[in-house]
CSV table of C-alpha atoms in Angstrom, one decimal:
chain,number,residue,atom,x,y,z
A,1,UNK,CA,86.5,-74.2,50.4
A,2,UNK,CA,83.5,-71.8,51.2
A,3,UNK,CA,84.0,-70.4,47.7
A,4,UNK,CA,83.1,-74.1,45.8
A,5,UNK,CA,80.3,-74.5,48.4
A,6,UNK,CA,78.8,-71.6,47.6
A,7,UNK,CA,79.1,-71.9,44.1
A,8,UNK,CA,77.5,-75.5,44.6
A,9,UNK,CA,74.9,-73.9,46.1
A,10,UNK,CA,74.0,-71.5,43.5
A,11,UNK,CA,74.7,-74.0,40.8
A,12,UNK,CA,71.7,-76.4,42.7
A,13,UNK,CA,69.3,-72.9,43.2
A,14,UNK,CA,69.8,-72.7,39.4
A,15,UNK,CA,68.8,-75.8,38.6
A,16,UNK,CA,65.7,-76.0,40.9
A,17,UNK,CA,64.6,-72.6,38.7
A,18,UNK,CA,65.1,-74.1,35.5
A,19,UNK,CA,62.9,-77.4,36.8
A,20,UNK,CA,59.5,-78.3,34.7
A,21,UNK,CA,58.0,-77.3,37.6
A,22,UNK,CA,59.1,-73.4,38.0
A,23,UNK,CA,58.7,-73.4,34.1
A,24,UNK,CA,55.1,-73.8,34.8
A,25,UNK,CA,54.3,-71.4,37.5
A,26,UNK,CA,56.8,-68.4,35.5
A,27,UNK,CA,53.5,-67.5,33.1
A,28,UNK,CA,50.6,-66.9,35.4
A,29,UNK,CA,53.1,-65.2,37.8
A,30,UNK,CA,54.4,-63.1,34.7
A,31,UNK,CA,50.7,-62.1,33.8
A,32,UNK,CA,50.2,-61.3,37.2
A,33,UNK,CA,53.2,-58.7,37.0
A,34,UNK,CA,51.6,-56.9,33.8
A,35,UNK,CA,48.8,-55.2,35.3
A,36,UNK,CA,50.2,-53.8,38.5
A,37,UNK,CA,53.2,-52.8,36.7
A,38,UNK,CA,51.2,-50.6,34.4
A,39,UNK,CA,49.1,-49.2,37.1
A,40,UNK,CA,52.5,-48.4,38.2
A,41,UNK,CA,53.6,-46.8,34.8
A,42,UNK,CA,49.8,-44.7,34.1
A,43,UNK,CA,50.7,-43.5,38.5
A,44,UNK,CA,54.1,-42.2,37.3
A,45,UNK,CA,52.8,-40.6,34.3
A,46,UNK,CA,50.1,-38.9,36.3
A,47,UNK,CA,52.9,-37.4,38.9
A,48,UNK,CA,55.1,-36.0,36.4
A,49,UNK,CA,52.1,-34.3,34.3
A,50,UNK,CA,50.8,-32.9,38.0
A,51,UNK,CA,54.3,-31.4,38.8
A,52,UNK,CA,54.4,-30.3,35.6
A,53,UNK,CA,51.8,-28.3,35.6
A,54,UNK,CA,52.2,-27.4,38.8
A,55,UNK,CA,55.7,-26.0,38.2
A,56,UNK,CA,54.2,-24.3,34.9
A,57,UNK,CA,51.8,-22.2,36.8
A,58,UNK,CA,52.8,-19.0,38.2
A,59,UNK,CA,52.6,-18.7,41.3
């Protein structure tokens, strides 16, 4: 019986996502997301080209 409950239970948290309401918060939240992540990406970037030319440079 724990198995039906919990798949109640994720059928309901699917349906509370998929409300108008979450609908409406998912774009500023998803604009929110875009900047950070590619601060993120450019922070990456920047580590590899420093270890690569680290790793270039004789030492």
């Amino acid at each position: 019986s724990n198995v039906s409950i919990s798949g109640n239970q994720y059928a309901y948290q699917y349906a509370v996502y998929e409300s108008p309401l979450y609908k409406d918060y998912k774009p500023p939240a998803r604009d929110l997301i875009q900047l950070p992540r590619a601060l993120l990406y450019l922070m990456m970037a920047a580590v590899v080209v420093v270890a690569l030319v680290k790793s270039s440079r004789p030492s």
